[in-house]
mmCIF file of C-alpha atoms and ligand atoms in Angstrom:
data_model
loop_
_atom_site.group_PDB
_atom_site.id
_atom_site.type_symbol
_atom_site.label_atom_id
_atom_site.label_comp_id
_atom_site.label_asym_id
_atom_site.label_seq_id
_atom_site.Cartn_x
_atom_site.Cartn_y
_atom_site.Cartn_z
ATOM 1 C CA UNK A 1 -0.675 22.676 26.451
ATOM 2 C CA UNK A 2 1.312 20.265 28.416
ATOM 3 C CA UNK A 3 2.987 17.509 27.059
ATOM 4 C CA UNK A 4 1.362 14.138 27.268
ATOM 5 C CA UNK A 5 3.308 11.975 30.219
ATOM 6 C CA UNK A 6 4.858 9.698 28.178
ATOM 7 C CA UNK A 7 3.384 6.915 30.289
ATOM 8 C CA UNK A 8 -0.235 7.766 29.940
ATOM 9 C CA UNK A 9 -0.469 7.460 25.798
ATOM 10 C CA UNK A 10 -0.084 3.263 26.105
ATOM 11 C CA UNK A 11 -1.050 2.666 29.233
ATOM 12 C CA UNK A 12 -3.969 0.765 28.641
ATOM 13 C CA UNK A 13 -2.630 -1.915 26.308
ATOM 14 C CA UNK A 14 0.621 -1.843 28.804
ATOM 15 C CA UNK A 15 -2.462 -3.232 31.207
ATOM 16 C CA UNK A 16 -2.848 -6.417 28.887
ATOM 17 C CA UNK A 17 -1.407 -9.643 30.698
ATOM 18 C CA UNK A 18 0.988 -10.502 27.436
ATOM 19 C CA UNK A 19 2.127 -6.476 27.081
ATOM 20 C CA UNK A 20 4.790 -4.979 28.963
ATOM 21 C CA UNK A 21 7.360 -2.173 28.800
ATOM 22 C CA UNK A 22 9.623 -4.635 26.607
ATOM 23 C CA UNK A 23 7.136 -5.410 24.491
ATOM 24 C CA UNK A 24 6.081 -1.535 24.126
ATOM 25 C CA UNK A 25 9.871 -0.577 23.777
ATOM 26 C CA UNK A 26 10.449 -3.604 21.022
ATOM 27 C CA UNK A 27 7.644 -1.954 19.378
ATOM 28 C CA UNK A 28 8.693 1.787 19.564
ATOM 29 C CA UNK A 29 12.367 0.373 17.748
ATOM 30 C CA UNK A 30 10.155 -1.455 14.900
ATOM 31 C CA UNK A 31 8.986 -0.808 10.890
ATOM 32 C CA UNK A 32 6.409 -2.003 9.268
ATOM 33 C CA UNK A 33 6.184 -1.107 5.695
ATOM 34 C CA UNK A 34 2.562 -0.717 4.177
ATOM 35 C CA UNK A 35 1.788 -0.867 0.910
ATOM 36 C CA UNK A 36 -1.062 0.431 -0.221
ATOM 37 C CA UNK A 37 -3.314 3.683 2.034
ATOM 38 C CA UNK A 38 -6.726 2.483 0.625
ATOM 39 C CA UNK A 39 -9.548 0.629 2.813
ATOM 40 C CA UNK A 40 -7.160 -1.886 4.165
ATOM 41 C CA UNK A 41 -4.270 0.120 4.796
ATOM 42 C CA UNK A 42 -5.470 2.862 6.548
ATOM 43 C CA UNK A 43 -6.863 1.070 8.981
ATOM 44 C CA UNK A 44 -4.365 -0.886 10.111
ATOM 45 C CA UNK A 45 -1.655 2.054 9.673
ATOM 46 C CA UNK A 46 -3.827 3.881 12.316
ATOM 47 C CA UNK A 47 -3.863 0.983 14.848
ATOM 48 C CA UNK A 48 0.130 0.581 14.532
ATOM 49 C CA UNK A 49 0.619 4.246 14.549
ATOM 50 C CA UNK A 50 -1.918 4.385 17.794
ATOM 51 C CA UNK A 51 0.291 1.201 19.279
ATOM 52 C CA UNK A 52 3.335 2.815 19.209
ATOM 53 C CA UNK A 53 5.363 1.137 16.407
ATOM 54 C CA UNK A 54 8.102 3.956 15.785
ATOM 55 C CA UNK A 55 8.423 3.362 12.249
ATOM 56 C CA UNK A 56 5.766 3.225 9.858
ATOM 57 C CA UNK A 57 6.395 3.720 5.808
ATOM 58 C CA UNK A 58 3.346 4.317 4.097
ATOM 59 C CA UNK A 59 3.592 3.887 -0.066
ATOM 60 C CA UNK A 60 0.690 4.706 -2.731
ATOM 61 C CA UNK A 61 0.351 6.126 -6.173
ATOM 62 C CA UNK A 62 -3.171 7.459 -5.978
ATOM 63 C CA UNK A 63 -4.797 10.733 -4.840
ATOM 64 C CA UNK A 64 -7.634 11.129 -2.293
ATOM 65 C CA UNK A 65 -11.241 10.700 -3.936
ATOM 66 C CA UNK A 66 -14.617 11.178 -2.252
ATOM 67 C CA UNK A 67 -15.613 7.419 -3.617
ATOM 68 C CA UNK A 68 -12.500 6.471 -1.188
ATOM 69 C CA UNK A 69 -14.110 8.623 1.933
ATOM 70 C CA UNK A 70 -16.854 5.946 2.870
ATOM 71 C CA UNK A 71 -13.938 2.873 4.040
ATOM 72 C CA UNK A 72 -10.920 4.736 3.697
ATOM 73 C CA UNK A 73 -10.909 5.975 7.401
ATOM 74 C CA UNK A 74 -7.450 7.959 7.688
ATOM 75 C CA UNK A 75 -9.312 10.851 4.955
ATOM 76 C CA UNK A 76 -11.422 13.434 5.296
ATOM 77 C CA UNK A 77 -13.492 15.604 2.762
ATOM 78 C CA UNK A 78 -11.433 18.003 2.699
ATOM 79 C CA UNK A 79 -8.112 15.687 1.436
ATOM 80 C CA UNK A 80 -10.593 14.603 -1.308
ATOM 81 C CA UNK A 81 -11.538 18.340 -2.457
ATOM 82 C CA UNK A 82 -7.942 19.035 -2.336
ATOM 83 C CA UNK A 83 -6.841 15.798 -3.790
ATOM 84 C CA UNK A 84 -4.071 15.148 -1.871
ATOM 85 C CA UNK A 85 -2.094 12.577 -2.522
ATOM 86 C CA UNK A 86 -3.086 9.232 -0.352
ATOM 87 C CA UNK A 87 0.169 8.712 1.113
ATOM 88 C CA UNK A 88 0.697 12.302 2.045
ATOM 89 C CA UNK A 89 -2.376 12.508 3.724
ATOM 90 C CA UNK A 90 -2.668 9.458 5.826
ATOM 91 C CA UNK A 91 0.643 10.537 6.835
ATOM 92 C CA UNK A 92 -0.603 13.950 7.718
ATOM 93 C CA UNK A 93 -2.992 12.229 10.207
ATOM 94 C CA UNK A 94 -0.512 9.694 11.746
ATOM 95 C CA UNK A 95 1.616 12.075 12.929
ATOM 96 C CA UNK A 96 -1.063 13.882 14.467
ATOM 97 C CA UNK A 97 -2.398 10.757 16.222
ATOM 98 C CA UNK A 98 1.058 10.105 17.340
ATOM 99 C CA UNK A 99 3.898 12.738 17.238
ATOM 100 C CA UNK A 100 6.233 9.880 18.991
ATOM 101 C CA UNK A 101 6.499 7.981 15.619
ATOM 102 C CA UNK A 102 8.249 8.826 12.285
ATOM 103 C CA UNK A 103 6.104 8.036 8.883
ATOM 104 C CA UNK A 104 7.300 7.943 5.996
ATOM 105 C CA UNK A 105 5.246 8.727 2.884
ATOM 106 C CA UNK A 106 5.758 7.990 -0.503
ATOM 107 C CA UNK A 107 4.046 8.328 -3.596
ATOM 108 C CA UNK A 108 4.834 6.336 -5.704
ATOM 109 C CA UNK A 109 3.856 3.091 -8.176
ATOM 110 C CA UNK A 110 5.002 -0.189 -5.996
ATOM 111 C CA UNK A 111 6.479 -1.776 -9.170
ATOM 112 C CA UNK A 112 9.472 -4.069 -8.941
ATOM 113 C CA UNK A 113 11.943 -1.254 -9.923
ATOM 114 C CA UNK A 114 11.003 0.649 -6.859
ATOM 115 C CA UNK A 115 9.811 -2.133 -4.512
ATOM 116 C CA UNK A 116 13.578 -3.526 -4.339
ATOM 117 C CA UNK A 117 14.535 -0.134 -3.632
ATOM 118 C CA UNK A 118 12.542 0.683 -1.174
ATOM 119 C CA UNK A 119 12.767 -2.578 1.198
ATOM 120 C CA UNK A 120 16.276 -1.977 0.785
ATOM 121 C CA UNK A 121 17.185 1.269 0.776
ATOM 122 C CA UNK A 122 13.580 3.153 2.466
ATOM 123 C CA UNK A 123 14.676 6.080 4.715
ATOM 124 C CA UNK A 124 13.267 4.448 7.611
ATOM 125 C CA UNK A 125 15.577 1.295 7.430
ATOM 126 C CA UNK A 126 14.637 -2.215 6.213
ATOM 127 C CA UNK A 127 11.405 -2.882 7.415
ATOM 128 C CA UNK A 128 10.510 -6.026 10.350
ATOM 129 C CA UNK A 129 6.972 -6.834 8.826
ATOM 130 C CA UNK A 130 5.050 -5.719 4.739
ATOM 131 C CA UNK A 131 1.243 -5.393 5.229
ATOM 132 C CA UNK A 132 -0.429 -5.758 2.095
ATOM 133 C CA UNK A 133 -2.930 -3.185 1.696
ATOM 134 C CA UNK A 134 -3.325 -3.776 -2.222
ATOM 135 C CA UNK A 135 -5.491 -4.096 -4.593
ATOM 136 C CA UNK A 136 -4.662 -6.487 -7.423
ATOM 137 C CA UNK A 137 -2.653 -10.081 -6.808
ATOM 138 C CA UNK A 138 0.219 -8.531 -9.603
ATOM 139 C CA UNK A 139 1.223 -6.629 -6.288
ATOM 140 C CA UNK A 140 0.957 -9.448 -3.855
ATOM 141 C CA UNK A 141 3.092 -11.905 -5.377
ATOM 142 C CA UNK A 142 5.788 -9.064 -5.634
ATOM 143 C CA UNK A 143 5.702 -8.375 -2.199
ATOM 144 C CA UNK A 144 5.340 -12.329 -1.661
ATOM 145 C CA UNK A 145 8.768 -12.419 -3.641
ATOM 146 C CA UNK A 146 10.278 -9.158 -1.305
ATOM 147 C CA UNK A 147 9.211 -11.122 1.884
ATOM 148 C CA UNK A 148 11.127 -14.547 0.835
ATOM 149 C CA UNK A 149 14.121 -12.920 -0.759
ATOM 150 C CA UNK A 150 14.679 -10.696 2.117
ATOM 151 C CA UNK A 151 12.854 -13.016 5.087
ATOM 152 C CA UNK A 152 10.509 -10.114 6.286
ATOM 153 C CA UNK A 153 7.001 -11.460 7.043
ATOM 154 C CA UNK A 154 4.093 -10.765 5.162
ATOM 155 C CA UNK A 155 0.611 -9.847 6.005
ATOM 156 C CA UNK A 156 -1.849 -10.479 3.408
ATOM 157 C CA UNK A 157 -5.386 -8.919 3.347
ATOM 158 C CA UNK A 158 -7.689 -8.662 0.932
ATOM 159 C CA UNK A 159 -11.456 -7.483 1.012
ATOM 160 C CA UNK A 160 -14.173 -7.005 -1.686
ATOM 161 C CA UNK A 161 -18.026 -6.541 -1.713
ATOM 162 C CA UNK A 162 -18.983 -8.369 1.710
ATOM 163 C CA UNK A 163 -16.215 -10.753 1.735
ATOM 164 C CA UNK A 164 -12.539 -10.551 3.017
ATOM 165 C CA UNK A 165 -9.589 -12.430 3.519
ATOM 166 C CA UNK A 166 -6.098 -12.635 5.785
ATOM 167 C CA UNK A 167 -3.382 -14.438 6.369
ATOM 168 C CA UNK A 168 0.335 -14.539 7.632
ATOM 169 C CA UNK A 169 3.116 -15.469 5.566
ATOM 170 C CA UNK A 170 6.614 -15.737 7.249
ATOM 171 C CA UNK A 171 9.294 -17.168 5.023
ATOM 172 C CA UNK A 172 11.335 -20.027 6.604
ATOM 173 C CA UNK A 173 8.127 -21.357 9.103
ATOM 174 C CA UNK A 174 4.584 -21.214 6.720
ATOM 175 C CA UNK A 175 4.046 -21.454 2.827
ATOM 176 C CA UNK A 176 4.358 -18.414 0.846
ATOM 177 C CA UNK A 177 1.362 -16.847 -1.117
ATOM 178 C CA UNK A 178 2.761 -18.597 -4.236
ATOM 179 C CA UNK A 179 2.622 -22.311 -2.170
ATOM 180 C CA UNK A 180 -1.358 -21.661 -2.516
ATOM 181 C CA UNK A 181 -1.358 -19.816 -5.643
ATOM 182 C CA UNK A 182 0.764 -20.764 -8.067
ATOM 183 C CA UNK A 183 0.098 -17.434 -10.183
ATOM 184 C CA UNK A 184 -1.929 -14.224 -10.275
ATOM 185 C CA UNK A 185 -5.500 -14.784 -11.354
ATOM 186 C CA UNK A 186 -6.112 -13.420 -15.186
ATOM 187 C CA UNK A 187 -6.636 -9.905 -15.705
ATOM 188 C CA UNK A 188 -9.828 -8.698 -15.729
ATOM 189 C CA UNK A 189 -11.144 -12.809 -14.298
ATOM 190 C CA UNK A 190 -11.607 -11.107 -10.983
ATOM 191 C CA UNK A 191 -14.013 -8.445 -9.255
ATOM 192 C CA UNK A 192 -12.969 -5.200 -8.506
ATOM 193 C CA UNK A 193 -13.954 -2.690 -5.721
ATOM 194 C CA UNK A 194 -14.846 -0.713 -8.789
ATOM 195 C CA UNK A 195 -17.558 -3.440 -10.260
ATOM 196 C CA UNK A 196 -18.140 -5.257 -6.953
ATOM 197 C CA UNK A 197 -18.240 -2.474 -4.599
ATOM 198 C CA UNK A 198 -16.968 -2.936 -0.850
ATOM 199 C CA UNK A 199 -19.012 -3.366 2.170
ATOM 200 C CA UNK A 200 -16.744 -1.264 4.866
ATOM 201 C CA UNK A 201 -16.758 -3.126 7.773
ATOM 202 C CA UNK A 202 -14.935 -6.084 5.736
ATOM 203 C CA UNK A 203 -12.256 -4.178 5.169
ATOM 204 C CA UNK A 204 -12.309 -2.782 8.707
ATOM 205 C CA UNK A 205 -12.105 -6.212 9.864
ATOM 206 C CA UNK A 206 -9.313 -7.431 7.649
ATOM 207 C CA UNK A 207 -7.468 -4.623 8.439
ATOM 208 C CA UNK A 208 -7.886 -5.023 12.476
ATOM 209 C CA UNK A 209 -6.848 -9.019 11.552
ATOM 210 C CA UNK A 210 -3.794 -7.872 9.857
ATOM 211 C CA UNK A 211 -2.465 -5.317 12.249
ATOM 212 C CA UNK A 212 -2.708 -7.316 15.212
ATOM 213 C CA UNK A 213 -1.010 -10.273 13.455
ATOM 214 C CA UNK A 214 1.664 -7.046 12.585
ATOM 215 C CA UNK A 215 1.951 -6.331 16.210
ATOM 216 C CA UNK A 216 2.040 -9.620 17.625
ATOM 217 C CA UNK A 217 5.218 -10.201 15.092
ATOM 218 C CA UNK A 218 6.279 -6.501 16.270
ATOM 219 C CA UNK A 219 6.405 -7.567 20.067
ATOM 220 C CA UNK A 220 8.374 -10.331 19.139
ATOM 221 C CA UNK A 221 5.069 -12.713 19.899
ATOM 222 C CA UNK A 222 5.243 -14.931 16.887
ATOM 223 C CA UNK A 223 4.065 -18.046 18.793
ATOM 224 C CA UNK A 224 0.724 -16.439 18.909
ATOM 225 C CA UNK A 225 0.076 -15.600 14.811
ATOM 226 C CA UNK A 226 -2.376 -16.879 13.354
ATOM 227 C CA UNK A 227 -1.326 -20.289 11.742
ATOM 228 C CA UNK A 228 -4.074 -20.395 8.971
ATOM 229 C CA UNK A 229 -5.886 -18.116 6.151
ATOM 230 C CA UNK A 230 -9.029 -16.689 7.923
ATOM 231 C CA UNK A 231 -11.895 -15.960 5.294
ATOM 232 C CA UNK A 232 -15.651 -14.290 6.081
ATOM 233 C CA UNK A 233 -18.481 -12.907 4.396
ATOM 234 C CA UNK A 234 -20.050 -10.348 6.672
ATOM 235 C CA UNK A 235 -22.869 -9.881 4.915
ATOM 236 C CA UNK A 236 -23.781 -14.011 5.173
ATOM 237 C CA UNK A 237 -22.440 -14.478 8.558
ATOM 238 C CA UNK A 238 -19.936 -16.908 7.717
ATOM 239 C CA UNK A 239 -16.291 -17.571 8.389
ATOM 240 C CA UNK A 240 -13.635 -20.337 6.659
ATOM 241 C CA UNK A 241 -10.445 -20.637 8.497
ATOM 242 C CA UNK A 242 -7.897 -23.150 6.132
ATOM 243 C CA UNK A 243 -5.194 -24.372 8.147
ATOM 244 C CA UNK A 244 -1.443 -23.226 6.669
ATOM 245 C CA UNK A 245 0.318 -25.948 8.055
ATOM 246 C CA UNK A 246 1.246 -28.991 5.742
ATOM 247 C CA UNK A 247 0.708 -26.601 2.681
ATOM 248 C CA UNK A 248 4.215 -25.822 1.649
ATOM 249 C CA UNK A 249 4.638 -26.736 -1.964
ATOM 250 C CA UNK A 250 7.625 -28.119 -2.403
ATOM 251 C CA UNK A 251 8.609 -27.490 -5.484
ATOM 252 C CA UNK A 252 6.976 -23.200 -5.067
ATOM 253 C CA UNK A 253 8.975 -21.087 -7.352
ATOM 254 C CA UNK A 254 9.536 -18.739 -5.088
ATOM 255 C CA UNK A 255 10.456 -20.378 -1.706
ATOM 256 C CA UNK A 256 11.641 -23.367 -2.936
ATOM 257 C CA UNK A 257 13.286 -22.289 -6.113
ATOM 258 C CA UNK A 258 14.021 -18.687 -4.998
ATOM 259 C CA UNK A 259 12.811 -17.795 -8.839
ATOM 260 C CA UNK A 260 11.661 -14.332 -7.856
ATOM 261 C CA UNK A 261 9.936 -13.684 -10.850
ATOM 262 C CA UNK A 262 7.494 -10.538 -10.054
ATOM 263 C CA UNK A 263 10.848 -8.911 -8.810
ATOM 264 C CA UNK A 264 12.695 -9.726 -11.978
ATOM 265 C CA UNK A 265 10.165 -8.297 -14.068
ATOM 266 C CA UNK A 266 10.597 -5.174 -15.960
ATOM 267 C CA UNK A 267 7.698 -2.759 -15.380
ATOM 268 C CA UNK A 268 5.313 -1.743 -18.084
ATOM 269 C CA UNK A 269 6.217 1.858 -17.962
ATOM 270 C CA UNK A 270 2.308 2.588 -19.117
ATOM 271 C CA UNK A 271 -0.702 1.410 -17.945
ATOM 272 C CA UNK A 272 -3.912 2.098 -18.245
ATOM 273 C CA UNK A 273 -5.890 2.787 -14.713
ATOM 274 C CA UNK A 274 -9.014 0.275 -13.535
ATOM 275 C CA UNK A 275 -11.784 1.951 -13.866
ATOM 276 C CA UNK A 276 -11.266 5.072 -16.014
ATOM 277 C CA UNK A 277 -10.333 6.577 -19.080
ATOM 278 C CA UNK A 278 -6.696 7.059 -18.128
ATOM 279 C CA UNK A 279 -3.055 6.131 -19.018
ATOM 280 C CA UNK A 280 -0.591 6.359 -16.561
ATOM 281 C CA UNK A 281 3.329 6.832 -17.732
ATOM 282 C CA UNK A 282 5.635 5.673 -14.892
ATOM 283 C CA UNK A 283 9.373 5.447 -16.843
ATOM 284 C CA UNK A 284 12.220 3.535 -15.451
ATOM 285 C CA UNK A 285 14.687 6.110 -15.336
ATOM 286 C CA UNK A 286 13.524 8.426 -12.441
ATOM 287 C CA UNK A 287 14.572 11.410 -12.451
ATOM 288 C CA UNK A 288 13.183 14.433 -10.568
ATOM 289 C CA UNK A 289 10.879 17.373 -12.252
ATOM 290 C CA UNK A 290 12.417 20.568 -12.078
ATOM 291 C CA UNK A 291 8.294 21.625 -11.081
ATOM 292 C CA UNK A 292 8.348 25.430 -11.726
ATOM 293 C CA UNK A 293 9.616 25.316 -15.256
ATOM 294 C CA UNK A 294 7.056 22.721 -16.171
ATOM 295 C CA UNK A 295 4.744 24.579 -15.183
ATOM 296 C CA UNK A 296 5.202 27.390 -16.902
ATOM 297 C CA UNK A 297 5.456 25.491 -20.140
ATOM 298 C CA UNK A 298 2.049 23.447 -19.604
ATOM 299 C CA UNK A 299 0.588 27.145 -18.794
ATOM 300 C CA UNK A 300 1.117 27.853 -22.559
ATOM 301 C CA UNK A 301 -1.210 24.980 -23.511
ATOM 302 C CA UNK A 302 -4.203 24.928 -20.781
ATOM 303 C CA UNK A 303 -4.787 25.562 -17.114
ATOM 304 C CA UNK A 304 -2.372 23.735 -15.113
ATOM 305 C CA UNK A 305 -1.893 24.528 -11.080
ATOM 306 C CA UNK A 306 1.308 23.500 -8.693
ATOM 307 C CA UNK A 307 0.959 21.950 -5.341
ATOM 308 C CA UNK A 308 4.069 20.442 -3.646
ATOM 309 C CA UNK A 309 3.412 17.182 -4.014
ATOM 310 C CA UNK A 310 2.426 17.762 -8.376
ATOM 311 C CA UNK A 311 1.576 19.581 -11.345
ATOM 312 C CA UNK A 312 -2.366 18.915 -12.394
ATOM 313 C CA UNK A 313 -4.571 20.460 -14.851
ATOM 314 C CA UNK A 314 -6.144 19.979 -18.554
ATOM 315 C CA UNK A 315 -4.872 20.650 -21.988
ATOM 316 C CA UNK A 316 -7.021 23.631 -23.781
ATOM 317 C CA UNK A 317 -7.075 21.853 -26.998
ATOM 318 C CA UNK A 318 -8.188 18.281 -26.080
ATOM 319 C CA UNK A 319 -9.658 18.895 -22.859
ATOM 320 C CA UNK A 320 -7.445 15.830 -21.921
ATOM 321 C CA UNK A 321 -6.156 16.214 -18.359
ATOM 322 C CA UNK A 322 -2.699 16.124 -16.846
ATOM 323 C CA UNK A 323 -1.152 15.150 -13.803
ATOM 324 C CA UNK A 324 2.761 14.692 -13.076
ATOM 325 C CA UNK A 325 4.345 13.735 -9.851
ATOM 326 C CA UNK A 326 7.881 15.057 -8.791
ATOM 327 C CA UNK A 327 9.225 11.966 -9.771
ATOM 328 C CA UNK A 328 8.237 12.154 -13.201
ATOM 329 C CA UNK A 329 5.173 10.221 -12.814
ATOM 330 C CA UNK A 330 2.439 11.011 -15.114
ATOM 331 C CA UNK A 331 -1.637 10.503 -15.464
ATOM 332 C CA UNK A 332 -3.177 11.687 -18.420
ATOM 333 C CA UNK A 333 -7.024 11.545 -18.020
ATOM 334 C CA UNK A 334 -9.938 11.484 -21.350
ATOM 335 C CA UNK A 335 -7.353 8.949 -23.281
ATOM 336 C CA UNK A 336 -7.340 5.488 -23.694
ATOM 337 C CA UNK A 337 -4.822 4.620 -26.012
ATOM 338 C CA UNK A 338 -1.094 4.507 -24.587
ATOM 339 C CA UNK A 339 0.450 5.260 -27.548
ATOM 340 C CA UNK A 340 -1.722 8.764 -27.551
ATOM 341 C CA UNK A 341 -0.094 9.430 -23.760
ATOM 342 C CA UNK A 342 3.095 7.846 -24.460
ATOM 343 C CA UNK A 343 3.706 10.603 -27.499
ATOM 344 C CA UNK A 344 1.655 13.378 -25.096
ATOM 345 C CA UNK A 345 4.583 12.723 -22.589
ATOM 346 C CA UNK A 346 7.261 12.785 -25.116
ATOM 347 C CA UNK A 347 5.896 16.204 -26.008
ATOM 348 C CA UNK A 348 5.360 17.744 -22.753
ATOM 349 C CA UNK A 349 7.478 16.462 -20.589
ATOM 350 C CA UNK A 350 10.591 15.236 -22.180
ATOM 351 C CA UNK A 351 11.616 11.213 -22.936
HETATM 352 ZN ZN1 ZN B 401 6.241 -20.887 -1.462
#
């Protein structure tokens, strides 16, 4: 098979008045960091990666379920049978959309430990533009503080049931998240996609909002981003557009005061997981798993397979199950008490 001419992969958006070979090369020598490969983020990965931006991290924690295959558009059924994990295989598709591009996936919790590190220190570079592709406001107003403290814009997005929501935060020119919210809802005061359900083409939508605010930020075309929060409900018809400008609090903790409290939090090393009986241990002191002798020793207590990516299987005993990441990660599923999982991983794994 021949190559593709190099020329003939953009050419129609190279055809668009306000896109030239500038704008296509600017775009080719950019990063955009997304955080999150659920319904938001894999739709807007695949529109950058289709675009041409050159660098694209991708960061997630969770493995590919079938409940994710009806909005989650970068997986297929057969990432969900072999529970890949989500970062891997959105990344597996990228590159096969675009071979021209490097991805970087990682699988991982985005907690503040490894949030820092990443923007910082990512092996693609520090990253032009963080597209929020979460699913809980903890997250946001960490990557809220990451986008003030290191001036990188920030692309919120966030859809639920029929109704979705975007915006575009860039530190220095429009308020920060924490200028209209002055603090996370409570947990638990807010629907889920797991009690609320999501109606797909929301999160389509929010995700096509968010990457072309990405790429008009990408191209260097900030004049022409969005200057307000854009809400709809699909299902109802309507749309709310609140205007950004005038909004900056100024007394905001976090780009006023530069208190970046999300980032200065310590993690909880275990948490239980929305919507199921499961713990998940994620200590602070990372350290890799040497995988094959884990293995063997889980073999001596229950049924436990190795892919590259983890260990997974379930205790014989208990019939609770296990999985643990190669950086020492850990799920234990059938429990709902953290001390139970927290003395589990003590046991199994090591402190
Ligand atoms: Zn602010």
């Amino acid at each position: 098979m021949p190559d593709t001419p190099p020329n003939q992969r953009y050419i129609r958006q190279l055809r668009l008045p306000f896109w030239d070979q500038a704008a296509q090369d600017r775009l080719a020598n950019s990063h955009a960091l997304i955080v999150g490969c659920g319904a938001l983020g894999c739709p807007s990965a695949d529109l950058l990666a289709r675009a041409g931006v050159g660098k694209i991290t991708l960061i997630d924690r969770d493995l590919v379920e079938y409940s994710n295959l009806h909005r989650q558009t970068l997986f297929c059924d057969a990432d969900a049978r072999d529970q890949l994990p989500k970062a891997q295989a959105a990344k597996n598709r990228l590159v096969a959309v675009n071979p021209e591009i490097e991805v970087d996936a990682i699988v991982a919790d985005f907690g503040a430990y490894d949030a820092d590190r990443i923007v910082l220190h990512g092996k693609l570079g520090k990253p032009d533009v963080l597209l929020d592709g979460t699913d809980n406001f903890e997250t946001r107003f960490l990557i809220n503080d990451l986008s003030v403290m290191h001036t990188i814009p920030y692309v919120y997005g966030g859809a639920i049931a029929t109704r979705g929501m975007a915006a575009v935060f860039i530190p220095g020119k429009t308020p920060c998240l924490r200028c209209l919210f002055s603090s996370p809802p409570p947990p638990g005061s807010q629907p889920t996609c797991e009690s609320a359900g999501v109606f797909a083409p929301v999160s389509a939508i929010i995700a096509s909002y968010q990457a072309s605010e990405a790429l008009k930020l990408l191209i260097g075309a900030q004049d022409r981003v969005m200057g307000s929060m854009l809400e709809f409900d699909l299902w109802e018809g309507t749309r709310r557009r609140l205007e950004l400008a005038g909004l900056i609090d100024p007394e905001c903790p976090c780009c006023h005061q530069r208190d970046f409290e999300f980032l200065d939090r310590e993690d909880e090393e275990t948490q239980s997981i929305c919507g199921r009986s499961a713990i998940q241990i994620n200590p602070h002191t990372k350290s890799p798993i040497a995988m094959s002798e884990l293995a063997e020793s889980l073999n001596q207590h229950g049924t436990f397979e190795t892919t590259s990516f983890m260990i997974k299987g379930r205790f014989t005993a208990d019939d609770i199950g296990l999985t643990v990441f190669r950086d020492g990660r850990a799920i234990f599923d059938g429990i709902d008490d953290p001390a139970i999982a927290r003395a589990l991983y003590a046991r199994y794994i090591g402190c």
